[in-house]
């Protein structure tokens, strides 16, 4: 049985998202004074402890919703391109209706410092009548409603909170989300409302996919196609999605979580804090994803923003599928060469314009038509598994010897580059560490040679790889050395030095990072030569 669902509803700027973050003990929803920041349904799993300590507690799914009537209550609102945002109101209210209709409990949030407004009274009436947007219940199975008096930031506001009971939903729960005033009392009373619901924790997702792309690339359309319902708002208004929205769905016998992220644009064009918050959510989504679907609009040129996103994906080290969306609109149009564009033409163009992701596979889809969508999910799952492959140390060292015989690093006068041993020291992304005598002899050009050969010869050539160059510490040991000139083993010591790490993208300007902390790589090679 699914977890009990608790939906948070209310007019704009009453503290719904702050309440969501308080319950989640994390920054799940974006909080800002600007009305209309939350537009989609944002949900998270929350565990409530038994206040008496007598039981295991209960897990619930909490759903944050957009402010009801946001662009009506605050007058006509326009985005930075002059598009009228009031057209989003109906879609936001549809999302609220879906949240209420699927909920086991509704938390009706009201700002105690402002008091009851006409908009609050309208929402209260709709909740009593089980009516929201176009959804209307028959009254046979009403959803319980608990009022929450928000912004109770100290004792002087408690009396204002009690005044809200005049709306007919009983004594409200009280909370000051920003300073945690009455926090314990709030959690204890909320637990009493949900403790009797059956709570079966949902199994973890088999695959988490972050869906990224610039504005209006079709991310939300793809999410809705996967979910089989309008789970997130789709609009021609750029920047409709603000939060990172998790959507779970079943695919055969697997549970997949798709993370819809905000569309990115040039940082210099950011119009306020909300866009910076959305960028932070995007970066956090990349860190928790097993794979990334990087959407590119086939009807537009590759832009600076696309390359910004590519850099973020590379830095995150997550497997990525470059998804060419809206291919149904672009295929067959006359291209720069004066002939109809095909997949080979577009791939040639993209590989030239999109930096750093030449290793990533491409997929051509139409999210609105569902074309090739299933195949993309399967491909992303294969890449996620590929990033977890491990190579035995013996096999890897034999490969290194082979590559050294093909081409060794350039030696400086009086300095001969030596590799003591190689080991795979991490997965997701696969990380290969070389313990050497002088890291500075392993130039970026030579590291790129190694990377290209690794992609050709190792079973994880389509995912990001990390290469680390580590000096051997100054201590006596019996570790062998791969001589980069002769390819055989000798036994000298080696001085300590800096560690060089290169991002295994194939960019000509791939950065080199230095760090002296590679504690996961032992100096004793015998620990790593057990194949």
Short mmCIF file of C-alpha atoms in Angstrom, two decimals:
data_model
loop_
_atom_site.label_atom_id
_atom_site.label_comp_id
_atom_site.label_asym_id
_atom_site.label_seq_id
_atom_site.Cartn_x
_atom_site.Cartn_y
_atom_site.Cartn_z
CA UNK A 1 0.00 0.00 0.00
CA UNK A 2 1.40 3.46 -0.87
CA UNK A 3 2.41 5.91 1.80
CA UNK A 4 -0.24 8.27 3.19
CA UNK A 5 -0.16 11.56 1.32
CA UNK A 6 -0.29 14.95 3.00
CA UNK A 7 -0.90 17.94 0.69
CA UNK A 8 -0.04 21.50 1.72
CA UNK A 9 -2.35 24.11 0.16
CA UNK A 10 -2.97 27.82 0.62
CA UNK A 11 -2.79 31.17 -1.08
CA UNK A 12 0.56 32.58 -2.22
CA UNK A 13 3.26 33.51 0.30
CA UNK A 14 1.72 31.98 3.42
CA UNK A 15 4.79 29.83 4.08
CA UNK A 16 3.86 26.55 2.38
CA UNK A 17 7.34 25.89 1.02
CA UNK A 18 8.96 26.83 4.35
CA UNK A 19 6.62 24.34 6.02
CA UNK A 20 7.59 21.72 3.44
CA UNK A 21 11.29 22.24 4.13
CA UNK A 22 10.69 22.10 7.88
CA UNK A 23 8.96 18.73 7.54
CA UNK A 24 11.59 17.39 5.14
CA UNK A 25 14.49 18.74 7.22
CA UNK A 26 15.99 19.80 3.92
CA UNK A 27 15.72 22.52 1.29
CA UNK A 28 13.25 20.68 -0.92
CA UNK A 29 11.15 23.64 -2.10
CA UNK A 30 12.43 27.05 -3.13
CA UNK A 31 11.47 29.75 -0.62
CA UNK A 32 11.22 33.38 -1.70
CA UNK A 33 9.01 36.40 -1.05
CA UNK A 34 8.12 36.54 -4.74
CA UNK A 35 4.63 35.06 -5.34
CA UNK A 36 4.40 32.13 -7.73
CA UNK A 37 7.81 30.57 -7.08
CA UNK A 38 6.29 27.10 -6.56
CA UNK A 39 4.25 26.03 -9.57
CA UNK A 40 4.39 22.25 -9.79
CA UNK A 41 3.67 19.62 -7.18
CA UNK A 42 6.86 19.03 -5.21
CA UNK A 43 6.84 15.90 -3.05
CA UNK A 44 9.18 14.20 -0.62
CA UNK A 45 9.09 11.34 1.86
CA UNK A 46 9.06 12.41 5.52
CA UNK A 47 9.47 10.24 8.61
CA UNK A 48 7.59 11.28 11.76
CA UNK A 49 8.82 9.80 15.04
CA UNK A 50 6.42 8.52 17.66
CA UNK A 51 6.45 11.30 20.30
CA UNK A 52 6.11 8.70 23.07
CA UNK A 53 8.94 6.61 21.68
CA UNK A 54 6.72 3.53 21.76
CA UNK A 55 6.65 2.73 18.06
CA UNK A 56 8.65 2.97 14.85
CA UNK A 57 6.94 6.17 13.75
CA UNK A 58 5.30 6.67 10.38
CA UNK A 59 6.44 7.58 6.86
CA UNK A 60 4.33 10.00 4.85
CA UNK A 61 4.58 11.65 1.44
CA UNK A 62 4.33 15.43 1.76
CA UNK A 63 3.28 17.43 -1.32
CA UNK A 64 3.94 21.14 -1.67
CA UNK A 65 1.69 22.99 -4.12
CA UNK A 66 1.64 26.36 -5.84
CA UNK A 67 -0.20 29.32 -4.36
CA UNK A 68 -3.90 29.24 -5.25
CA UNK A 69 -4.84 32.20 -7.46
CA UNK A 70 -1.29 33.51 -7.56
CA UNK A 71 -1.50 35.51 -10.77
CA UNK A 72 -5.09 36.57 -10.11
CA UNK A 73 -4.62 37.64 -6.52
CA UNK A 74 -1.57 39.73 -7.35
CA UNK A 75 -2.80 41.18 -10.61
CA UNK A 76 -1.43 40.67 -14.10
CA UNK A 77 2.11 39.34 -14.01
CA UNK A 78 4.51 39.25 -16.92
CA UNK A 79 7.76 37.39 -17.35
CA UNK A 80 10.98 39.02 -18.54
CA UNK A 81 9.98 38.36 -22.16
CA UNK A 82 6.63 40.10 -21.68
CA UNK A 83 4.52 36.93 -21.70
CA UNK A 84 1.40 37.00 -19.53
CA UNK A 85 1.85 34.63 -16.60
CA UNK A 86 -1.86 34.58 -15.75
CA UNK A 87 -2.22 31.80 -18.30
CA UNK A 88 -0.35 29.56 -15.84
CA UNK A 89 -3.01 30.03 -13.15
CA UNK A 90 -5.34 27.35 -14.49
CA UNK A 91 -2.49 24.82 -14.75
CA UNK A 92 -1.24 25.61 -11.24
CA UNK A 93 -4.75 25.17 -9.84
CA UNK A 94 -5.11 21.89 -11.73
CA UNK A 95 -1.94 20.69 -10.02
CA UNK A 96 -3.38 21.76 -6.65
CA UNK A 97 -6.60 19.87 -7.42
CA UNK A 98 -4.60 16.74 -8.24
CA UNK A 99 -2.70 17.02 -4.97
CA UNK A 100 -5.88 17.45 -2.92
CA UNK A 101 -7.69 14.70 -4.80
CA UNK A 102 -4.93 12.17 -4.11
CA UNK A 103 -4.30 13.24 -0.50
CA UNK A 104 -5.22 11.44 2.71
CA UNK A 105 -4.83 14.67 4.66
CA UNK A 106 -4.73 18.34 3.67
CA UNK A 107 -2.74 20.94 5.58
CA UNK A 108 -4.45 24.29 4.90
CA UNK A 109 -1.80 26.95 5.55
CA UNK A 110 -2.79 30.50 6.56
CA UNK A 111 -0.50 33.39 7.50
CA UNK A 112 -1.40 34.18 11.12
CA UNK A 113 0.34 37.56 10.97
CA UNK A 114 -1.92 38.67 8.10
CA UNK A 115 -5.08 36.94 9.27
CA UNK A 116 -7.95 35.58 7.19
CA UNK A 117 -8.21 37.11 3.72
CA UNK A 118 -10.97 36.77 1.11
CA UNK A 119 -8.69 34.37 -0.78
CA UNK A 120 -8.35 32.20 2.35
CA UNK A 121 -12.14 32.15 2.69
CA UNK A 122 -12.48 31.10 -0.95
CA UNK A 123 -10.02 28.23 -0.47
CA UNK A 124 -11.78 27.17 2.75
CA UNK A 125 -15.11 27.00 0.93
CA UNK A 126 -13.61 24.91 -1.85
CA UNK A 127 -12.06 22.52 0.66
CA UNK A 128 -15.35 22.12 2.53
CA UNK A 129 -17.16 21.39 -0.74
CA UNK A 130 -14.35 19.09 -1.94
CA UNK A 131 -14.01 21.32 -4.93
CA UNK A 132 -10.79 22.57 -6.47
CA UNK A 133 -10.33 23.90 -9.97
CA UNK A 134 -12.17 21.51 -12.29
CA UNK A 135 -12.11 18.70 -9.74
CA UNK A 136 -15.22 18.30 -7.62
CA UNK A 137 -15.89 15.49 -5.19
CA UNK A 138 -19.32 14.04 -4.44
CA UNK A 139 -18.87 14.56 -0.70
CA UNK A 140 -19.04 10.83 0.04
CA UNK A 141 -15.41 10.52 1.03
CA UNK A 142 -14.18 13.94 2.16
CA UNK A 143 -10.47 14.49 2.66
CA UNK A 144 -9.68 15.54 6.25
CA UNK A 145 -8.43 19.13 6.48
CA UNK A 146 -6.16 20.42 9.23
CA UNK A 147 -5.50 24.14 9.42
CA UNK A 148 -1.93 25.30 9.98
CA UNK A 149 -1.29 28.79 11.35
CA UNK A 150 2.06 29.76 9.86
CA UNK A 151 4.53 32.49 10.80
CA UNK A 152 3.92 32.05 14.53
CA UNK A 153 7.30 33.55 15.26
CA UNK A 154 6.76 34.08 18.98
CA UNK A 155 4.19 34.06 21.82
CA UNK A 156 2.52 37.29 20.71
CA UNK A 157 1.29 35.61 17.51
CA UNK A 158 -0.39 32.64 19.18
CA UNK A 159 -3.63 34.53 19.80
CA UNK A 160 -3.73 35.46 16.11
CA UNK A 161 -3.34 31.79 15.29
CA UNK A 162 -6.35 30.78 17.38
CA UNK A 163 -8.48 33.35 15.54
CA UNK A 164 -8.15 31.25 12.38
CA UNK A 165 -10.39 28.56 13.88
CA UNK A 166 -13.32 30.71 12.76
CA UNK A 167 -13.05 29.12 9.32
CA UNK A 168 -14.51 25.93 10.74
CA UNK A 169 -11.61 23.48 10.60
CA UNK A 170 -11.01 23.27 14.32
CA UNK A 171 -8.06 24.48 16.35
CA UNK A 172 -5.10 25.08 14.05
CA UNK A 173 -1.66 23.63 14.36
CA UNK A 174 0.86 26.41 14.91
CA UNK A 175 4.39 26.74 13.64
CA UNK A 176 7.10 29.31 13.05
CA UNK A 177 9.06 27.64 10.27
CA UNK A 178 11.89 30.15 10.16
CA UNK A 179 12.77 30.06 13.86
CA UNK A 180 11.27 26.63 14.74
CA UNK A 181 8.90 28.17 17.29
CA UNK A 182 6.40 25.51 18.50
CA UNK A 183 8.15 22.94 16.31
CA UNK A 184 7.90 20.04 18.76
CA UNK A 185 4.21 20.69 19.44
CA UNK A 186 3.53 20.86 15.69
CA UNK A 187 5.22 17.51 14.96
CA UNK A 188 3.48 15.79 17.88
CA UNK A 189 0.02 16.95 16.79
CA UNK A 190 0.67 16.13 13.13
CA UNK A 191 1.74 12.63 14.17
CA UNK A 192 -1.62 12.16 15.92
CA UNK A 193 -3.40 12.95 12.65
CA UNK A 194 -1.46 10.40 10.55
CA UNK A 195 -0.46 7.64 12.98
CA UNK A 196 -3.39 5.37 12.11
CA UNK A 197 -2.77 5.36 8.36
CA UNK A 198 -1.14 2.28 6.92
CA UNK A 199 2.42 3.19 6.04
CA UNK A 200 4.42 0.86 3.83
CA UNK A 201 7.72 2.47 2.84
CA UNK A 202 8.18 2.65 -0.90
CA UNK A 203 11.17 0.71 -2.21
CA UNK A 204 14.12 2.80 -3.38
CA UNK A 205 14.22 3.65 -7.05
CA UNK A 206 16.11 1.28 -9.32
CA UNK A 207 17.14 4.22 -11.50
CA UNK A 208 17.24 7.98 -10.86
CA UNK A 209 17.33 10.16 -13.95
CA UNK A 210 18.04 13.89 -13.89
CA UNK A 211 16.50 15.61 -16.89
CA UNK A 212 18.38 18.79 -17.76
CA UNK A 213 18.37 21.27 -20.60
CA UNK A 214 17.94 24.92 -21.37
CA UNK A 215 14.56 26.60 -21.20
CA UNK A 216 11.78 25.14 -23.33
CA UNK A 217 13.83 22.15 -24.48
CA UNK A 218 10.89 19.88 -23.60
CA UNK A 219 11.94 18.54 -20.19
CA UNK A 220 8.51 18.79 -18.58
CA UNK A 221 6.84 17.32 -21.67
CA UNK A 222 9.16 14.32 -21.40
CA UNK A 223 8.37 13.95 -17.68
CA UNK A 224 4.63 13.98 -18.37
CA UNK A 225 5.03 11.42 -21.15
CA UNK A 226 6.91 9.14 -18.76
CA UNK A 227 4.42 9.66 -15.92
CA UNK A 228 1.38 9.20 -18.14
CA UNK A 229 -0.24 12.37 -16.73
CA UNK A 230 0.37 16.14 -16.62
CA UNK A 231 2.65 15.79 -13.62
CA UNK A 232 4.45 19.09 -14.22
CA UNK A 233 3.31 22.26 -15.93
CA UNK A 234 4.08 22.52 -19.63
CA UNK A 235 4.00 25.99 -21.15
CA UNK A 236 5.64 28.06 -23.85
CA UNK A 237 6.54 30.50 -21.08
CA UNK A 238 10.26 30.00 -20.51
CA UNK A 239 11.26 29.04 -16.98
CA UNK A 240 7.93 27.48 -16.00
CA UNK A 241 9.62 24.83 -13.83
CA UNK A 242 11.42 26.28 -10.79
CA UNK A 243 11.92 23.44 -8.31
CA UNK A 244 13.49 20.08 -9.07
CA UNK A 245 10.45 17.81 -9.23
CA UNK A 246 10.77 14.06 -8.57
CA UNK A 247 8.32 11.86 -10.47
CA UNK A 248 8.25 8.11 -9.80
CA UNK A 249 6.88 5.66 -12.35
CA UNK A 250 7.02 1.94 -13.07
CA UNK A 251 8.77 0.56 -16.12
CA UNK A 252 8.24 -3.18 -16.37
CA UNK A 253 9.43 -4.46 -12.99
CA UNK A 254 11.59 -1.42 -12.20
CA UNK A 255 10.86 1.78 -10.32
CA UNK A 256 12.29 4.86 -12.01
CA UNK A 257 12.50 8.37 -10.58
CA UNK A 258 12.74 11.17 -13.13
CA UNK A 259 13.94 14.51 -11.77
CA UNK A 260 12.63 17.47 -13.75
CA UNK A 261 14.95 20.44 -13.31
CA UNK A 262 14.63 24.12 -14.07
CA UNK A 263 15.72 25.30 -17.48
CA UNK A 264 19.01 27.17 -17.46
CA UNK A 265 19.93 30.39 -19.23
CA UNK A 266 23.02 32.62 -19.17
CA UNK A 267 23.90 33.59 -15.61
CA UNK A 268 24.23 37.23 -16.61
CA UNK A 269 20.54 37.09 -17.60
CA UNK A 270 19.36 35.82 -14.20
CA UNK A 271 16.61 38.17 -13.04
CA UNK A 272 16.50 37.35 -9.33
CA UNK A 273 17.29 34.98 -6.50
CA UNK A 274 14.80 32.38 -7.69
CA UNK A 275 16.94 31.53 -10.73
CA UNK A 276 20.01 31.10 -8.52
CA UNK A 277 17.99 28.83 -6.22
CA UNK A 278 16.84 26.83 -9.25
CA UNK A 279 20.46 26.48 -10.42
CA UNK A 280 21.38 25.14 -6.98
CA UNK A 281 18.54 22.59 -7.23
CA UNK A 282 19.80 21.53 -10.65
CA UNK A 283 23.34 20.95 -9.35
CA UNK A 284 22.03 18.96 -6.38
CA UNK A 285 19.87 16.87 -8.72
CA UNK A 286 22.94 15.93 -10.77
CA UNK A 287 24.69 14.70 -7.63
CA UNK A 288 21.89 12.30 -6.69
CA UNK A 289 21.19 10.98 -10.19
CA UNK A 290 22.34 7.64 -11.60
CA UNK A 291 22.25 9.05 -15.13
CA UNK A 292 21.38 12.28 -16.93
CA UNK A 293 19.13 12.91 -19.90
CA UNK A 294 20.56 16.07 -21.44
CA UNK A 295 17.83 17.52 -23.67
CA UNK A 296 18.78 19.55 -26.72
CA UNK A 297 16.15 21.31 -28.83
CA UNK A 298 16.64 20.09 -32.40
CA UNK A 299 14.93 23.19 -33.77
CA UNK A 300 17.50 25.58 -32.25
CA UNK A 301 21.23 26.05 -32.56
CA UNK A 302 23.57 24.74 -29.88
CA UNK A 303 24.10 27.68 -27.54
CA UNK A 304 26.41 28.92 -24.83
CA UNK A 305 23.85 27.67 -22.29
CA UNK A 306 24.00 24.16 -23.76
CA UNK A 307 27.77 24.19 -23.29
CA UNK A 308 27.36 25.51 -19.73
CA UNK A 309 25.13 22.55 -18.97
CA UNK A 310 27.57 20.16 -20.61
CA UNK A 311 30.30 21.46 -18.32
CA UNK A 312 28.07 20.92 -15.26
CA UNK A 313 27.30 17.35 -16.32
CA UNK A 314 30.99 16.61 -16.88
CA UNK A 315 31.90 18.04 -13.47
CA UNK A 316 29.22 15.88 -11.82
CA UNK A 317 30.73 12.73 -13.36
CA UNK A 318 27.31 11.23 -14.10
CA UNK A 319 26.57 9.07 -17.19
CA UNK A 320 24.70 11.11 -19.77
CA UNK A 321 22.56 10.52 -22.85
CA UNK A 322 22.36 13.51 -25.17
CA UNK A 323 18.68 13.54 -26.11
CA UNK A 324 17.81 15.40 -29.29
CA UNK A 325 14.19 16.40 -28.65
CA UNK A 326 11.64 17.72 -31.18
CA UNK A 327 13.30 15.64 -33.88
CA UNK A 328 9.90 15.28 -35.53
CA UNK A 329 10.04 19.02 -36.27
CA UNK A 330 13.67 19.13 -37.43
CA UNK A 331 14.06 15.93 -39.42
CA UNK A 332 14.04 16.50 -43.15
CA UNK A 333 14.30 20.28 -42.99
CA UNK A 334 16.85 21.86 -45.31
CA UNK A 335 20.14 22.27 -43.49
CA UNK A 336 23.28 24.31 -44.02
CA UNK A 337 24.50 21.97 -46.72
CA UNK A 338 21.38 22.58 -48.79
CA UNK A 339 19.94 19.11 -48.30
CA UNK A 340 17.42 17.52 -45.90
CA UNK A 341 18.88 17.03 -42.43
CA UNK A 342 19.30 13.45 -41.17
CA UNK A 343 20.60 12.02 -37.92
CA UNK A 344 24.17 11.73 -39.25
CA UNK A 345 24.18 15.40 -40.29
CA UNK A 346 22.90 16.53 -36.91
CA UNK A 347 25.38 14.36 -35.01
CA UNK A 348 28.26 15.84 -37.00
CA UNK A 349 27.00 19.33 -36.16
CA UNK A 350 26.43 18.59 -32.47
CA UNK A 351 29.79 16.89 -31.89
CA UNK A 352 31.46 20.01 -33.30
CA UNK A 353 29.42 22.54 -31.32
CA UNK A 354 28.86 20.80 -27.96
CA UNK A 355 32.15 20.61 -26.11
CA UNK A 356 33.33 17.80 -23.87
CA UNK A 357 30.68 15.12 -24.40
CA UNK A 358 31.99 13.28 -27.46
CA UNK A 359 31.89 10.03 -25.49
CA UNK A 360 28.17 10.33 -24.73
CA UNK A 361 25.64 8.44 -26.89
CA UNK A 362 22.92 10.33 -28.77
CA UNK A 363 19.20 9.61 -28.97
CA UNK A 364 16.68 11.29 -31.27
CA UNK A 365 13.18 11.57 -29.79
CA UNK A 366 9.89 13.40 -29.82
CA UNK A 367 8.76 13.79 -26.21
CA UNK A 368 5.33 15.08 -27.23
CA UNK A 369 4.70 12.02 -29.42
CA UNK A 370 6.45 9.51 -27.15
CA UNK A 371 8.80 8.57 -29.99
CA UNK A 372 11.89 6.60 -28.82
CA UNK A 373 11.24 7.58 -25.19
CA UNK A 374 11.30 4.02 -23.87
CA UNK A 375 14.57 3.33 -25.69
CA UNK A 376 16.17 6.38 -24.07
CA UNK A 377 15.29 5.14 -20.57
CA UNK A 378 16.74 1.71 -21.36
CA UNK A 379 19.93 3.33 -22.68
CA UNK A 380 20.29 5.48 -19.55
CA UNK A 381 19.95 2.37 -17.40
CA UNK A 382 22.69 0.63 -19.40
CA UNK A 383 25.02 3.60 -18.90
CA UNK A 384 24.32 3.66 -15.16
CA UNK A 385 25.39 0.01 -14.98
CA UNK A 386 28.41 0.69 -17.19
CA UNK A 387 29.63 3.34 -14.74
CA UNK A 388 29.72 0.72 -11.96
CA UNK A 389 31.98 -1.76 -13.79
CA UNK A 390 35.23 -2.70 -12.05
CA UNK A 391 38.45 -3.81 -13.74
CA UNK A 392 40.92 -6.09 -11.98
CA UNK A 393 44.20 -4.47 -11.02
CA UNK A 394 46.28 -7.07 -12.83
CA UNK A 395 44.32 -6.57 -16.05
CA UNK A 396 44.60 -2.80 -15.74
CA UNK A 397 48.37 -2.89 -15.18
CA UNK A 398 48.85 -5.14 -18.19
CA UNK A 399 46.89 -2.60 -20.22
CA UNK A 400 49.07 0.24 -18.91
CA UNK A 401 52.22 -1.65 -19.95
CA UNK A 402 50.73 -2.12 -23.41
CA UNK A 403 49.94 1.59 -23.71
CA UNK A 404 53.41 2.55 -22.53
CA UNK A 405 54.90 0.41 -25.26
CA UNK A 406 52.76 2.32 -27.77
CA UNK A 407 53.58 5.75 -26.44
CA UNK A 408 55.23 6.87 -23.23
CA UNK A 409 55.17 10.30 -21.59
CA UNK A 410 57.78 12.81 -22.66
CA UNK A 411 60.83 12.70 -20.40
CA UNK A 412 62.67 15.81 -19.32
CA UNK A 413 66.45 16.06 -19.21
CA UNK A 414 67.57 13.93 -16.29
CA UNK A 415 64.02 12.82 -15.42
CA UNK A 416 62.46 9.55 -16.56
CA UNK A 417 58.73 9.12 -16.02
CA UNK A 418 57.89 5.92 -14.16
CA UNK A 419 54.55 4.33 -13.28
CA UNK A 420 54.73 2.14 -10.17
CA UNK A 421 51.27 0.67 -10.62
CA UNK A 422 47.71 1.44 -11.68
CA UNK A 423 44.44 0.65 -9.93
CA UNK A 424 40.76 1.38 -10.35
CA UNK A 425 39.95 3.21 -7.13
CA UNK A 426 36.34 4.15 -7.70
CA UNK A 427 33.13 3.58 -9.62
CA UNK A 428 30.31 5.89 -10.74
CA UNK A 429 32.36 7.47 -12.20
CA UNK A 430 35.08 4.89 -12.91
CA UNK A 431 38.28 6.28 -11.42
CA UNK A 432 41.75 5.11 -12.42
CA UNK A 433 44.73 6.06 -10.28
CA UNK A 434 48.33 5.90 -11.47
CA UNK A 435 51.04 5.93 -8.81
CA UNK A 436 54.10 7.53 -10.43
CA UNK A 437 57.45 9.07 -9.60
CA UNK A 438 56.89 12.58 -10.99
CA UNK A 439 53.29 13.65 -11.72
CA UNK A 440 54.38 16.75 -13.63
CA UNK A 441 55.87 14.54 -16.37
CA UNK A 442 52.38 13.26 -17.20
CA UNK A 443 51.22 16.20 -19.27
CA UNK A 444 47.58 16.94 -20.18
CA UNK A 445 48.32 15.81 -23.74
CA UNK A 446 49.60 12.44 -22.54
CA UNK A 447 46.71 12.03 -20.14
CA UNK A 448 44.30 12.64 -23.01
CA UNK A 449 46.09 9.91 -24.96
CA UNK A 450 45.54 7.52 -22.03
CA UNK A 451 41.91 8.57 -21.76
CA UNK A 452 41.19 7.98 -25.42
CA UNK A 453 42.76 4.52 -25.25
CA UNK A 454 40.88 3.71 -22.04
CA UNK A 455 37.63 4.53 -23.81
CA UNK A 456 38.56 2.22 -26.67
CA UNK A 457 39.79 -0.71 -24.57
CA UNK A 458 37.87 -0.65 -21.26
CA UNK A 459 34.19 -1.57 -20.79
CA UNK A 460 33.09 1.90 -19.69
CA UNK A 461 33.92 3.99 -22.74
CA UNK A 462 30.55 5.78 -22.91
CA UNK A 463 30.55 7.28 -19.41
CA UNK A 464 32.66 9.92 -17.64
CA UNK A 465 35.99 8.64 -16.34
CA UNK A 466 38.36 10.17 -13.82
CA UNK A 467 42.14 9.84 -14.04
CA UNK A 468 44.29 10.57 -11.00
CA UNK A 469 48.06 10.84 -10.99
CA UNK A 470 49.46 10.18 -7.51
CA UNK A 471 53.08 10.41 -6.37
CA UNK A 472 54.44 7.55 -4.34
CA UNK A 473 55.29 8.60 -0.80
CA UNK A 474 58.88 8.47 0.42
CA UNK A 475 59.07 5.20 2.21
CA UNK A 476 60.86 2.00 1.47
CA UNK A 477 58.77 -0.74 -0.03
CA UNK A 478 58.82 -3.57 -2.49
CA UNK A 479 56.53 -2.03 -5.06
CA UNK A 480 57.56 -2.59 -8.63
CA UNK A 481 57.83 0.15 -11.21
CA UNK A 482 56.70 0.18 -14.82
CA UNK A 483 59.57 1.87 -16.65
CA UNK A 484 57.99 4.18 -19.21
CA UNK A 485 60.93 3.78 -21.58
CA UNK A 486 61.50 0.00 -21.46
CA UNK A 487 58.17 -1.27 -20.11
CA UNK A 488 59.83 -3.59 -17.54
CA UNK A 489 59.84 -3.45 -13.74
CA UNK A 490 62.54 -1.89 -11.56
CA UNK A 491 62.64 -1.11 -7.85
CA UNK A 492 63.64 2.50 -7.07
CA UNK A 493 61.89 4.73 -4.55
CA UNK A 494 60.15 7.92 -5.63
CA UNK A 495 59.81 11.38 -4.14
CA UNK A 496 56.48 12.72 -2.98
CA UNK A 497 54.81 15.47 -4.96
CA UNK A 498 51.47 16.84 -6.07
CA UNK A 499 48.58 14.73 -7.26
CA UNK A 500 47.28 15.61 -10.69
CA UNK A 501 43.69 14.81 -11.61
CA UNK A 502 42.24 15.32 -15.05
CA UNK A 503 38.60 15.28 -16.00
CA UNK A 504 38.25 12.62 -18.61
CA UNK A 505 36.37 14.72 -21.08
CA UNK A 506 38.02 15.11 -24.43
CA UNK A 507 38.04 18.89 -24.32
CA UNK A 508 41.26 20.49 -25.47
CA UNK A 509 41.17 22.79 -22.45
CA UNK A 510 40.39 20.06 -19.94
CA UNK A 511 41.36 21.42 -16.51
CA UNK A 512 43.95 19.91 -14.21
CA UNK A 513 43.27 19.88 -10.49
CA UNK A 514 45.80 19.35 -7.69
CA UNK A 515 45.04 17.69 -4.38
CA UNK A 516 47.22 15.82 -1.93
CA UNK A 517 44.56 13.66 -0.35
CA UNK A 518 44.23 10.30 -2.09
CA UNK A 519 44.08 8.20 1.06
CA UNK A 520 42.17 5.47 -0.75
CA UNK A 521 45.28 4.49 -2.72
CA UNK A 522 47.76 2.48 -0.63
CA UNK A 523 51.48 2.72 -1.18
CA UNK A 524 51.83 -1.06 -0.95
CA UNK A 525 51.20 -2.38 -4.44
CA UNK A 526 50.67 -5.93 -3.14
CA UNK A 527 47.27 -4.87 -1.83
CA UNK A 528 46.18 -4.15 -5.38
CA UNK A 529 47.65 -7.01 -7.37
CA UNK A 530 45.02 -9.58 -6.37
CA UNK A 531 43.15 -9.99 -9.61
#
